mmCIF file of C-alpha atoms in Angstrom:
data_model
loop_
_atom_site.group_PDB
_atom_site.id
_atom_site.type_symbol
_atom_site.label_atom_id
_atom_site.label_comp_id
_atom_site.label_asym_id
_atom_site.label_seq_id
_atom_site.Cartn_x
_atom_site.Cartn_y
_atom_site.Cartn_z
ATOM 1 C CA MET P 1 -6.884 -197.683 28.928
ATOM 2 C CA ARG P 2 -10.141 -199.620 29.661
ATOM 3 C CA PHE P 3 -11.659 -201.418 26.586
ATOM 4 C CA GLU P 4 -15.402 -201.902 26.094
ATOM 5 C CA THR P 5 -16.618 -205.069 24.448
ATOM 6 C CA ILE P 6 -19.284 -204.859 21.983
ATOM 7 C CA GLU P 7 -21.215 -207.937 20.770
ATOM 8 C CA ASP P 8 -24.524 -206.543 19.346
ATOM 9 C CA PRO P 9 -24.290 -204.980 15.833
ATOM 10 C CA SER P 10 -27.180 -202.662 16.806
ATOM 11 C CA ASP P 11 -25.248 -201.103 19.722
ATOM 12 C CA SER P 12 -25.776 -197.346 19.551
ATOM 13 C CA ARG P 13 -22.211 -196.784 20.464
ATOM 14 C CA LEU P 14 -21.216 -197.739 16.952
ATOM 15 C CA PHE P 15 -23.482 -195.070 15.383
ATOM 16 C CA ASP P 16 -20.521 -193.473 13.448
ATOM 17 C CA TYR P 17 -19.783 -196.720 11.566
ATOM 18 C CA ILE P 18 -23.198 -197.678 10.378
ATOM 19 C CA GLY P 19 -23.460 -198.467 6.632
ATOM 20 C CA LEU P 20 -20.260 -196.905 5.455
ATOM 21 C CA THR P 21 -20.939 -197.992 1.843
ATOM 22 C CA ASP P 22 -24.188 -196.058 1.526
ATOM 23 C CA PRO P 23 -23.801 -192.725 -0.061
ATOM 24 C CA GLN P 24 -26.472 -191.100 2.241
ATOM 25 C CA ILE P 25 -24.403 -192.231 5.196
ATOM 26 C CA ARG P 26 -21.343 -190.639 3.776
ATOM 27 C CA ARG P 27 -23.369 -187.478 3.416
ATOM 28 C CA ARG P 28 -24.275 -187.710 7.043
ATOM 29 C CA GLN P 29 -20.687 -187.930 7.949
ATOM 30 C CA LEU P 30 -19.917 -184.781 6.013
ATOM 31 C CA ASP P 31 -22.820 -182.885 7.424
ATOM 32 C CA GLN P 32 -21.992 -183.870 10.956
ATOM 33 C CA GLN P 33 -18.269 -183.169 10.360
ATOM 34 C CA PHE P 34 -16.769 -186.406 11.138
ATOM 35 C CA PHE P 35 -14.767 -188.984 9.109
ATOM 36 C CA ILE P 36 -13.668 -192.571 9.281
ATOM 37 C CA ALA P 37 -10.146 -194.020 9.234
ATOM 38 C CA GLU P 38 -9.260 -197.678 8.773
ATOM 39 C CA GLY P 39 -6.249 -199.884 9.084
ATOM 40 C CA ILE P 40 -3.596 -200.049 11.847
ATOM 41 C CA GLU P 41 -1.147 -197.567 10.385
ATOM 42 C CA THR P 42 -3.787 -195.018 9.393
ATOM 43 C CA VAL P 43 -5.414 -195.140 12.753
ATOM 44 C CA LYS P 44 -2.021 -194.743 14.512
ATOM 45 C CA ARG P 45 -1.508 -191.577 12.415
ATOM 46 C CA LEU P 46 -4.716 -190.336 13.429
ATOM 47 C CA ILE P 47 -3.877 -190.806 17.113
ATOM 48 C CA ARG P 48 -0.551 -189.134 16.652
ATOM 49 C CA SER P 49 -2.182 -186.075 14.936
ATOM 50 C CA ARG P 50 -3.953 -183.143 16.735
ATOM 51 C CA ILE P 51 -7.334 -184.328 15.422
ATOM 52 C CA GLU P 52 -9.812 -185.290 17.953
ATOM 53 C CA CYS P 53 -10.746 -189.109 17.918
ATOM 54 C CA ARG P 54 -14.388 -189.796 18.523
ATOM 55 C CA SER P 55 -13.977 -193.621 19.068
ATOM 56 C CA ILE P 56 -11.867 -196.561 17.966
ATOM 57 C CA VAL P 57 -13.079 -200.169 17.210
ATOM 58 C CA ILE P 58 -10.611 -202.951 17.287
ATOM 59 C CA ALA P 59 -10.848 -206.689 16.544
ATOM 60 C CA PRO P 60 -9.331 -208.879 19.255
ATOM 61 C CA ASN P 61 -6.562 -210.096 17.025
ATOM 62 C CA ARG P 62 -5.339 -206.499 16.499
ATOM 63 C CA LEU P 63 -5.016 -205.499 20.242
ATOM 64 C CA ASP P 64 -1.333 -206.452 20.592
ATOM 65 C CA ALA P 65 -0.457 -204.276 17.526
ATOM 66 C CA MET P 66 -2.440 -201.187 19.010
ATOM 67 C CA GLN P 67 -1.783 -201.658 22.739
ATOM 68 C CA GLU P 68 1.074 -199.315 23.214
ATOM 69 C CA ILE P 69 -0.275 -196.360 21.179
ATOM 70 C CA LEU P 70 -3.725 -196.727 22.962
ATOM 71 C CA GLU P 71 -2.319 -195.975 26.449
ATOM 72 C CA ASP P 72 -3.024 -192.299 26.436
ATOM 73 C CA VAL P 73 -6.007 -192.292 24.141
ATOM 74 C CA ARG P 74 -8.942 -190.511 25.777
ATOM 75 C CA CYS P 75 -11.792 -191.539 23.359
ATOM 76 C CA PRO P 76 -13.866 -194.682 23.849
ATOM 77 C CA VAL P 77 -12.010 -197.817 22.520
ATOM 78 C CA TYR P 78 -14.354 -200.793 21.666
ATOM 79 C CA VAL P 79 -13.396 -204.402 21.044
ATOM 80 C CA ALA P 80 -15.620 -206.171 18.699
ATOM 81 C CA GLU P 81 -15.316 -209.342 16.659
ATOM 82 C CA ARG P 82 -14.843 -208.770 12.819
ATOM 83 C CA HIS P 83 -18.068 -210.238 11.941
ATOM 84 C CA VAL P 84 -19.893 -207.817 14.365
ATOM 85 C CA VAL P 85 -18.139 -204.816 12.849
ATOM 86 C CA SER P 86 -18.621 -206.070 9.220
ATOM 87 C CA GLU P 87 -22.408 -206.329 9.831
ATOM 88 C CA ILE P 88 -22.370 -202.688 10.972
ATOM 89 C CA VAL P 89 -20.101 -201.052 8.268
ATOM 90 C CA GLY P 90 -21.370 -203.188 5.394
ATOM 91 C CA PHE P 91 -18.192 -204.758 4.272
ATOM 92 C CA ASP P 92 -15.514 -207.186 5.581
ATOM 93 C CA LEU P 93 -13.243 -205.228 7.867
ATOM 94 C CA HIS P 94 -10.241 -207.273 7.201
ATOM 95 C CA ARG P 95 -7.811 -204.609 8.517
ATOM 96 C CA GLY P 96 -9.316 -205.096 11.956
ATOM 97 C CA VAL P 97 -9.010 -201.468 13.190
ATOM 98 C CA ILE P 98 -11.444 -198.551 12.456
ATOM 99 C CA ALA P 99 -11.721 -195.184 14.107
ATOM 100 C CA SER P 100 -13.860 -192.039 13.680
ATOM 101 C CA GLY P 101 -12.583 -188.397 14.086
ATOM 102 C CA ASN P 102 -13.757 -184.959 14.102
ATOM 103 C CA ARG P 103 -12.921 -182.983 10.914
ATOM 104 C CA PRO P 104 -10.542 -180.114 11.652
ATOM 105 C CA PRO P 105 -11.694 -176.621 10.772
ATOM 106 C CA ALA P 106 -10.480 -175.519 7.404
ATOM 107 C CA PRO P 107 -7.819 -172.749 7.671
ATOM 108 C CA SER P 108 -7.574 -169.676 5.404
ATOM 109 C CA LEU P 109 -4.705 -168.793 3.083
ATOM 110 C CA THR P 110 -3.487 -166.204 5.525
ATOM 111 C CA ASP P 111 -3.528 -168.868 8.334
ATOM 112 C CA VAL P 112 -1.254 -171.157 6.352
ATOM 113 C CA LEU P 113 1.102 -168.372 5.286
ATOM 114 C CA ALA P 114 1.459 -167.351 8.924
ATOM 115 C CA ARG P 115 3.202 -170.614 9.821
ATOM 116 C CA PRO P 116 6.644 -171.381 8.823
ATOM 117 C CA PRO P 117 7.235 -173.175 5.525
ATOM 118 C CA ARG P 118 8.008 -176.885 5.903
ATOM 119 C CA LEU P 119 10.963 -176.682 3.528
ATOM 120 C CA GLY P 120 12.955 -173.620 2.096
ATOM 121 C CA PRO P 121 12.175 -169.874 2.348
ATOM 122 C CA HIS P 122 8.666 -169.954 0.760
ATOM 123 C CA HIS P 123 5.454 -171.974 1.113
ATOM 124 C CA ARG P 124 4.290 -174.367 -1.511
ATOM 125 C CA LEU P 125 0.554 -175.188 -2.065
ATOM 126 C CA ALA P 126 -0.968 -178.044 -3.973
ATOM 127 C CA VAL P 127 -4.107 -176.755 -5.740
ATOM 128 C CA LEU P 128 -6.736 -179.178 -7.244
ATOM 129 C CA HIS P 129 -9.501 -178.330 -9.583
ATOM 130 C CA GLY P 130 -12.117 -181.038 -10.559
ATOM 131 C CA VAL P 131 -10.008 -183.863 -9.186
ATOM 132 C CA ASN P 132 -13.102 -186.057 -8.224
ATOM 133 C CA ASP P 133 -11.427 -189.444 -7.824
ATOM 134 C CA HIS P 134 -11.033 -190.239 -4.086
ATOM 135 C CA GLU P 135 -7.905 -192.444 -4.717
ATOM 136 C CA ASN P 136 -6.187 -189.706 -6.762
ATOM 137 C CA VAL P 137 -6.870 -187.178 -3.971
ATOM 138 C CA GLY P 138 -5.525 -189.522 -1.327
ATOM 139 C CA ALA P 139 -2.286 -190.174 -3.556
ATOM 140 C CA ILE P 140 -1.833 -186.544 -3.952
ATOM 141 C CA VAL P 141 -2.064 -185.858 -0.345
ATOM 142 C CA ARG P 142 0.532 -188.531 0.536
ATOM 143 C CA SER P 143 3.062 -187.172 -2.066
ATOM 144 C CA ALA P 144 2.335 -183.591 -0.882
ATOM 145 C CA ARG P 145 3.330 -184.610 2.691
ATOM 146 C CA ALA P 146 6.314 -186.536 1.472
ATOM 147 C CA PHE P 147 7.701 -183.579 -0.505
ATOM 148 C CA HIS P 148 7.091 -180.966 2.140
ATOM 149 C CA VAL P 149 4.105 -179.251 0.626
ATOM 150 C CA ASP P 150 2.456 -176.884 3.132
ATOM 151 C CA ALA P 151 -1.283 -177.058 2.331
ATOM 152 C CA LEU P 152 -3.831 -178.529 -0.143
ATOM 153 C CA VAL P 153 -6.373 -176.263 -1.852
ATOM 154 C CA LEU P 154 -9.526 -177.848 -3.118
ATOM 155 C CA ASP P 155 -12.206 -176.223 -5.313
ATOM 156 C CA PRO P 156 -15.902 -177.294 -4.758
ATOM 157 C CA THR P 157 -15.768 -179.903 -7.554
ATOM 158 C CA CYS P 158 -12.929 -181.968 -5.802
ATOM 159 C CA ALA P 159 -13.510 -185.337 -4.009
ATOM 160 C CA ASP P 160 -13.657 -185.193 -0.234
ATOM 161 C CA PRO P 161 -10.036 -185.757 1.209
ATOM 162 C CA TYR P 162 -11.647 -187.208 4.392
ATOM 163 C CA TYR P 163 -13.744 -189.809 2.617
ATOM 164 C CA ARG P 164 -12.739 -193.214 3.859
ATOM 165 C CA ARG P 165 -10.897 -194.296 0.659
ATOM 166 C CA SER P 166 -9.079 -191.008 0.389
ATOM 167 C CA VAL P 167 -7.923 -191.328 4.013
ATOM 168 C CA ARG P 168 -6.676 -194.816 3.434
ATOM 169 C CA VAL P 169 -4.721 -194.120 0.274
ATOM 170 C CA SER P 170 -3.154 -191.007 1.976
ATOM 171 C CA MET P 171 -1.928 -193.428 4.649
ATOM 172 C CA GLY P 172 -3.266 -190.887 7.245
ATOM 173 C CA GLU P 173 -1.190 -188.037 6.010
ATOM 174 C CA ILE P 174 -4.350 -186.024 5.522
ATOM 175 C CA PHE P 175 -4.406 -185.567 9.252
ATOM 176 C CA PHE P 176 -1.235 -183.537 8.951
ATOM 177 C CA LEU P 177 -1.948 -181.399 5.769
ATOM 178 C CA PRO P 178 -4.085 -178.188 6.127
ATOM 179 C CA VAL P 179 -6.916 -178.139 3.640
ATOM 180 C CA ILE P 180 -8.163 -174.831 2.272
ATOM 181 C CA HIS P 181 -11.538 -174.715 0.354
ATOM 182 C CA SER P 182 -11.687 -172.133 -2.315
ATOM 183 C CA PRO P 183 -12.657 -171.665 -6.116
ATOM 184 C CA VAL P 184 -9.312 -171.907 -7.827
ATOM 185 C CA THR P 185 -9.421 -168.589 -9.750
ATOM 186 C CA PHE P 186 -10.321 -166.756 -6.649
ATOM 187 C CA PHE P 187 -7.592 -168.381 -4.765
ATOM 188 C CA LEU P 188 -4.874 -167.577 -7.360
ATOM 189 C CA ASP P 189 -5.821 -164.010 -7.308
ATOM 190 C CA GLN P 190 -5.726 -163.966 -3.540
ATOM 191 C CA LEU P 191 -2.358 -165.546 -3.574
ATOM 192 C CA ARG P 192 -1.024 -162.989 -6.062
ATOM 193 C CA GLN P 193 -2.192 -160.118 -3.898
ATOM 194 C CA LEU P 194 -0.191 -161.649 -1.057
ATOM 195 C CA GLY P 195 2.933 -161.754 -3.185
ATOM 196 C CA GLY P 196 2.769 -165.458 -4.341
ATOM 197 C CA THR P 197 2.833 -167.002 -7.836
ATOM 198 C CA SER P 198 1.171 -170.033 -9.497
ATOM 199 C CA ALA P 199 2.033 -172.663 -11.984
ATOM 200 C CA ALA P 200 -0.731 -174.563 -13.795
ATOM 201 C CA PHE P 201 0.146 -178.069 -14.951
ATOM 202 C CA THR P 202 -0.960 -179.170 -18.538
ATOM 203 C CA PRO P 203 0.317 -181.806 -21.035
ATOM 204 C CA ARG P 204 -0.054 -179.147 -23.811
ATOM 205 C CA SER P 205 2.954 -177.305 -25.353
ATOM 206 C CA VAL P 206 0.996 -174.090 -25.993
ATOM 207 C CA THR P 207 -2.117 -172.932 -24.077
ATOM 208 C CA SER P 208 -4.085 -169.743 -23.710
ATOM 209 C CA GLY P 209 -2.065 -168.101 -26.315
ATOM 210 C CA ARG P 210 1.360 -168.577 -24.475
ATOM 211 C CA ASP P 211 4.106 -171.146 -24.465
ATOM 212 C CA VAL P 212 4.126 -173.798 -21.719
ATOM 213 C CA VAL P 213 7.384 -173.982 -19.743
ATOM 214 C CA SER P 214 9.054 -177.354 -18.762
ATOM 215 C CA VAL P 215 8.826 -177.824 -15.116
ATOM 216 C CA GLU P 216 12.529 -178.234 -15.020
ATOM 217 C CA ASN P 217 12.815 -174.539 -16.040
ATOM 218 C CA LEU P 218 10.238 -173.235 -13.683
ATOM 219 C CA ARG P 219 11.659 -170.209 -11.880
ATOM 220 C CA PRO P 220 9.034 -168.572 -9.760
ATOM 221 C CA GLN P 221 9.742 -164.839 -8.954
ATOM 222 C CA SER P 222 9.378 -164.852 -5.193
ATOM 223 C CA GLY P 223 7.037 -165.676 -2.472
ATOM 224 C CA SER P 224 4.663 -168.645 -2.174
ATOM 225 C CA LEU P 225 4.179 -171.022 -5.095
ATOM 226 C CA ALA P 226 0.873 -172.728 -5.967
ATOM 227 C CA LEU P 227 1.090 -175.787 -8.076
ATOM 228 C CA VAL P 228 -2.306 -176.365 -9.884
ATOM 229 C CA PHE P 229 -3.499 -179.614 -11.223
ATOM 230 C CA GLY P 230 -6.756 -180.575 -13.017
ATOM 231 C CA SER P 231 -9.006 -183.548 -13.399
ATOM 232 C CA GLU P 232 -7.792 -186.879 -14.887
ATOM 233 C CA GLY P 233 -10.021 -186.669 -18.040
ATOM 234 C CA PHE P 234 -10.271 -182.940 -18.798
ATOM 235 C CA GLY P 235 -7.308 -181.160 -17.301
ATOM 236 C CA LEU P 236 -7.554 -177.653 -16.192
ATOM 237 C CA PRO P 237 -10.157 -175.322 -17.847
ATOM 238 C CA GLU P 238 -9.100 -172.302 -19.825
ATOM 239 C CA ASP P 239 -10.046 -169.876 -17.181
ATOM 240 C CA VAL P 240 -7.868 -171.474 -14.592
ATOM 241 C CA LEU P 241 -4.926 -171.784 -17.215
ATOM 242 C CA SER P 242 -5.343 -168.054 -17.944
ATOM 243 C CA ALA P 243 -5.478 -167.101 -14.193
ATOM 244 C CA ALA P 244 -2.175 -168.854 -13.415
ATOM 245 C CA ASP P 245 1.020 -166.965 -13.771
ATOM 246 C CA THR P 246 2.843 -169.696 -15.622
ATOM 247 C CA CYS P 247 1.725 -172.759 -17.523
ATOM 248 C CA VAL P 248 3.928 -175.788 -16.926
ATOM 249 C CA ARG P 249 4.356 -179.302 -18.406
ATOM 250 C CA ILE P 250 6.315 -182.390 -17.367
ATOM 251 C CA PRO P 251 8.432 -183.783 -20.120
ATOM 252 C CA ILE P 252 7.497 -187.369 -20.941
ATOM 253 C CA ALA P 253 7.956 -189.740 -23.875
ATOM 254 C CA SER P 254 6.323 -188.459 -27.056
ATOM 255 C CA ASP P 255 4.328 -191.665 -27.533
ATOM 256 C CA VAL P 256 2.645 -191.358 -24.108
ATOM 257 C CA ASP P 257 -0.351 -189.176 -23.779
ATOM 258 C CA SER P 258 -0.143 -187.931 -20.216
ATOM 259 C CA LEU P 259 0.486 -188.920 -16.637
ATOM 260 C CA ASN P 260 -2.018 -189.843 -14.041
ATOM 261 C CA VAL P 261 -2.742 -186.752 -11.935
ATOM 262 C CA GLY P 262 -1.433 -188.363 -8.817
ATOM 263 C CA HIS P 263 1.836 -189.304 -10.530
ATOM 264 C CA ALA P 264 2.173 -185.939 -12.151
ATOM 265 C CA ALA P 265 1.632 -184.211 -8.857
ATOM 266 C CA SER P 266 4.283 -186.422 -7.197
ATOM 267 C CA VAL P 267 6.890 -185.510 -9.906
ATOM 268 C CA ALA P 268 6.047 -181.894 -9.589
ATOM 269 C CA PHE P 269 6.341 -181.802 -5.875
ATOM 270 C CA ALA P 270 9.720 -183.457 -6.011
ATOM 271 C CA LEU P 271 11.077 -181.240 -8.657
ATOM 272 C CA THR P 272 9.961 -178.050 -7.093
ATOM 273 C CA ALA P 273 10.923 -178.993 -3.540
ATOM 274 C CA ARG P 274 13.999 -176.699 -3.457
ATOM 275 C CA LEU P 275 12.616 -173.609 -5.454
#
């Protein structure tokens, strides 16, 4: 591996990293289908994944920690002092390693179901509606990977799972989790037609004219199972609750209002891992 040294913040080779704090620049990354990963462990996960790296930038004091994994990397690897990179990205790059990668193509539901489930006889899918906090999305991705969830489904109102903060909070697990983009009610209907079922999570005890089942008593009939979660502030709307086959709640202390959606998803993934 040959490293290229960069000393000029205006060097065109660092185009991907310009102004990462600027919303317009983030939109450019989305439109041009690339993303940013930062931190030693996250960039290592990117390198180990099947996603194509565009480039990697490393501070000199991080070379030893990255040397071995970079031996077979084919993308350009640039070495630049932290102050040079900080001037480019718009913040202090204290983690010392940053990379850009090409967003993978989004699979369809049939693509996901054609692959073997990660655990047990059936697929499990995490479905998010209106979860627009990047850190919550990242936390859910990390838990989904930890508890063998097969794919993430995002409706158009969700935060971008490849946004820099989401990637960092997921610890790079987003690089290994297929992401389907679909309106939730459409997706649940499609899943049902393919023999799957869905469970919508809510803190209520009754909703849409039916009782809410404790997650401990969830018994899906057969086939793939979609676990559906709503936004932190508003939860799932009535049309999504009505579209789900079952409404489910996580039993918690009576004097606590609800769980953070990231924590709720982790509990749900763990308790349904063997269904």
